[in-house]
């Protein structure tokens, strides 16, 4: 029950933990920064601004997708718990 209290009080915020630094994540992050620096040098201010706008909108869309997948995963976990504790044989809809 403690985890439900933590969730209720807003103390569970895994997004604040972030990604584990180093390894594969770090490799891709450095490649992104290097590519952005090269694009900034090669593109004019207008084109780079448009590219940044595109990237910002793509990030917002990815954030929405991640949130929806989190919710669906949480629902799936709740269904597992419900299934474990019941004798119902029908699989309920996830969505």
C-alpha atoms as a PDB file:
ATOM      1  CA  UNK A   1       0.000   0.000   0.000  1.00  0.00           C
ATOM      2  CA  UNK A   2       2.939   2.337   0.545  1.00  0.00           C
ATOM      3  CA  UNK A   3       3.568   2.703  -3.189  1.00  0.00           C
ATOM      4  CA  UNK A   4      -0.043   3.836  -3.713  1.00  0.00           C
ATOM      5  CA  UNK A   5       0.416   6.514  -1.049  1.00  0.00           C
ATOM      6  CA  UNK A   6       3.607   7.687  -2.743  1.00  0.00           C
ATOM      7  CA  UNK A   7       1.788   7.793  -6.087  1.00  0.00           C
ATOM      8  CA  UNK A   8      -1.130   9.691  -4.549  1.00  0.00           C
ATOM      9  CA  UNK A   9       1.164  12.289  -2.987  1.00  0.00           C
ATOM     10  CA  UNK A  10       3.044  12.789  -6.255  1.00  0.00           C
ATOM     11  CA  UNK A  11       6.316  11.385  -4.953  1.00  0.00           C
ATOM     12  CA  UNK A  12       6.783   8.906  -7.811  1.00  0.00           C
ATOM     13  CA  UNK A  13       8.342  10.793 -10.684  1.00  0.00           C
ATOM     14  CA  UNK A  14      10.576   8.485 -12.708  1.00  0.00           C
ATOM     15  CA  UNK A  15      11.032  11.115 -15.422  1.00  0.00           C
ATOM     16  CA  UNK A  16      13.153  13.126 -12.988  1.00  0.00           C
ATOM     17  CA  UNK A  17      15.617  10.264 -12.645  1.00  0.00           C
ATOM     18  CA  UNK A  18      16.509  10.495 -16.320  1.00  0.00           C
ATOM     19  CA  UNK A  19      18.494   8.031 -18.348  1.00  0.00           C
ATOM     20  CA  UNK A  20      21.555   6.200 -17.191  1.00  0.00           C
ATOM     21  CA  UNK A  21      24.557   8.136 -18.397  1.00  0.00           C
ATOM     22  CA  UNK A  22      27.285   6.453 -20.390  1.00  0.00           C
ATOM     23  CA  UNK A  23      27.184   3.507 -22.704  1.00  0.00           C
ATOM     24  CA  UNK A  24      24.901   3.449 -25.701  1.00  0.00           C
ATOM     25  CA  UNK A  25      22.790   6.405 -24.527  1.00  0.00           C
ATOM     26  CA  UNK A  26      25.848   8.641 -24.200  1.00  0.00           C
ATOM     27  CA  UNK A  27      27.096   7.578 -27.645  1.00  0.00           C
ATOM     28  CA  UNK A  28      23.858   8.613 -29.348  1.00  0.00           C
ATOM     29  CA  UNK A  29      23.572  11.820 -27.345  1.00  0.00           C
ATOM     30  CA  UNK A  30      27.072  12.889 -28.398  1.00  0.00           C
ATOM     31  CA  UNK A  31      26.289  12.033 -32.031  1.00  0.00           C
ATOM     32  CA  UNK A  32      23.142  14.176 -31.874  1.00  0.00           C
ATOM     33  CA  UNK A  33      25.034  17.142 -30.432  1.00  0.00           C
ATOM     34  CA  UNK A  34      27.761  16.841 -33.072  1.00  0.00           C
ATOM     35  CA  UNK A  35      25.198  16.634 -35.885  1.00  0.00           C
ATOM     36  CA  UNK A  36      23.327  19.651 -34.542  1.00  0.00           C
ATOM     37  CA  UNK A  37      26.559  21.666 -34.387  1.00  0.00           C
ATOM     38  CA  UNK A  38      27.371  20.762 -38.011  1.00  0.00           C
ATOM     39  CA  UNK A  39      23.868  21.667 -39.166  1.00  0.00           C
ATOM     40  CA  UNK A  40      24.072  24.987 -37.343  1.00  0.00           C
ATOM     41  CA  UNK A  41      27.304  25.783 -39.197  1.00  0.00           C
ATOM     42  CA  UNK A  42      25.981  24.732 -42.623  1.00  0.00           C
ATOM     43  CA  UNK A  43      22.424  26.017 -42.565  1.00  0.00           C
ATOM     44  CA  UNK A  44      21.393  29.626 -42.565  1.00  0.00           C
ATOM     45  CA  UNK A  45      19.638  31.085 -39.546  1.00  0.00           C
ATOM     46  CA  UNK A  46      16.170  30.685 -41.099  1.00  0.00           C
ATOM     47  CA  UNK A  47      16.713  27.066 -42.098  1.00  0.00           C
ATOM     48  CA  UNK A  48      18.246  26.166 -38.733  1.00  0.00           C
ATOM     49  CA  UNK A  49      15.352  27.833 -36.916  1.00  0.00           C
ATOM     50  CA  UNK A  50      12.909  25.774 -38.997  1.00  0.00           C
ATOM     51  CA  UNK A  51      14.880  22.606 -38.221  1.00  0.00           C
ATOM     52  CA  UNK A  52      14.779  23.408 -34.481  1.00  0.00           C
ATOM     53  CA  UNK A  53      11.009  23.977 -34.710  1.00  0.00           C
ATOM     54  CA  UNK A  54      10.639  20.592 -36.415  1.00  0.00           C
ATOM     55  CA  UNK A  55      12.779  18.894 -33.749  1.00  0.00           C
ATOM     56  CA  UNK A  56      10.827  20.560 -30.923  1.00  0.00           C
ATOM     57  CA  UNK A  57       7.511  19.385 -32.376  1.00  0.00           C
ATOM     58  CA  UNK A  58       8.891  15.891 -32.920  1.00  0.00           C
ATOM     59  CA  UNK A  59       9.969  15.789 -29.252  1.00  0.00           C
ATOM     60  CA  UNK A  60       6.501  16.900 -28.109  1.00  0.00           C
ATOM     61  CA  UNK A  61       4.905  14.149 -30.204  1.00  0.00           C
ATOM     62  CA  UNK A  62       7.365  11.579 -28.788  1.00  0.00           C
ATOM     63  CA  UNK A  63       6.591  12.772 -25.242  1.00  0.00           C
ATOM     64  CA  UNK A  64       2.863  12.248 -25.849  1.00  0.00           C
ATOM     65  CA  UNK A  65       3.533   8.776 -27.247  1.00  0.00           C
ATOM     66  CA  UNK A  66       5.731   7.886 -24.259  1.00  0.00           C
ATOM     67  CA  UNK A  67       3.040   9.067 -21.846  1.00  0.00           C
ATOM     68  CA  UNK A  68       0.351   7.039 -23.605  1.00  0.00           C
ATOM     69  CA  UNK A  69       2.551   3.925 -23.626  1.00  0.00           C
ATOM     70  CA  UNK A  70       3.243   4.428 -19.906  1.00  0.00           C
ATOM     71  CA  UNK A  71      -0.493   4.605 -19.198  1.00  0.00           C
ATOM     72  CA  UNK A  72      -1.196   1.511 -21.295  1.00  0.00           C
ATOM     73  CA  UNK A  73       1.638  -0.340 -19.549  1.00  0.00           C
ATOM     74  CA  UNK A  74       0.268   0.654 -16.154  1.00  0.00           C
ATOM     75  CA  UNK A  75      -3.172  -0.586 -17.196  1.00  0.00           C
ATOM     76  CA  UNK A  76      -1.662  -3.853 -18.390  1.00  0.00           C
ATOM     77  CA  UNK A  77       0.058  -4.272 -15.029  1.00  0.00           C
ATOM     78  CA  UNK A  78      -3.238  -3.662 -13.270  1.00  0.00           C
ATOM     79  CA  UNK A  79      -4.853  -6.302 -15.480  1.00  0.00           C
ATOM     80  CA  UNK A  80      -2.136  -8.776 -14.517  1.00  0.00           C
ATOM     81  CA  UNK A  81      -2.824  -8.106 -10.854  1.00  0.00           C
ATOM     82  CA  UNK A  82      -6.559  -8.443 -11.372  1.00  0.00           C
ATOM     83  CA  UNK A  83      -6.105 -11.682 -13.293  1.00  0.00           C
ATOM     84  CA  UNK A  84      -3.861 -13.131 -10.607  1.00  0.00           C
ATOM     85  CA  UNK A  85      -6.467 -12.448  -7.954  1.00  0.00           C
ATOM     86  CA  UNK A  86      -9.562 -13.577  -9.854  1.00  0.00           C
ATOM     87  CA  UNK A  87     -11.011 -16.673 -11.423  1.00  0.00           C
ATOM     88  CA  UNK A  88     -12.403 -14.721 -14.405  1.00  0.00           C
ATOM     89  CA  UNK A  89     -11.251 -16.302 -17.678  1.00  0.00           C
ATOM     90  CA  UNK A  90     -12.240 -13.459 -20.045  1.00  0.00           C
ATOM     91  CA  UNK A  91      -9.443 -11.103 -21.156  1.00  0.00           C
ATOM     92  CA  UNK A  92     -10.636  -7.491 -20.750  1.00  0.00           C
ATOM     93  CA  UNK A  93      -9.900  -4.787 -23.316  1.00  0.00           C
ATOM     94  CA  UNK A  94      -6.790  -2.749 -22.623  1.00  0.00           C
ATOM     95  CA  UNK A  95      -7.985   0.370 -24.359  1.00  0.00           C
END
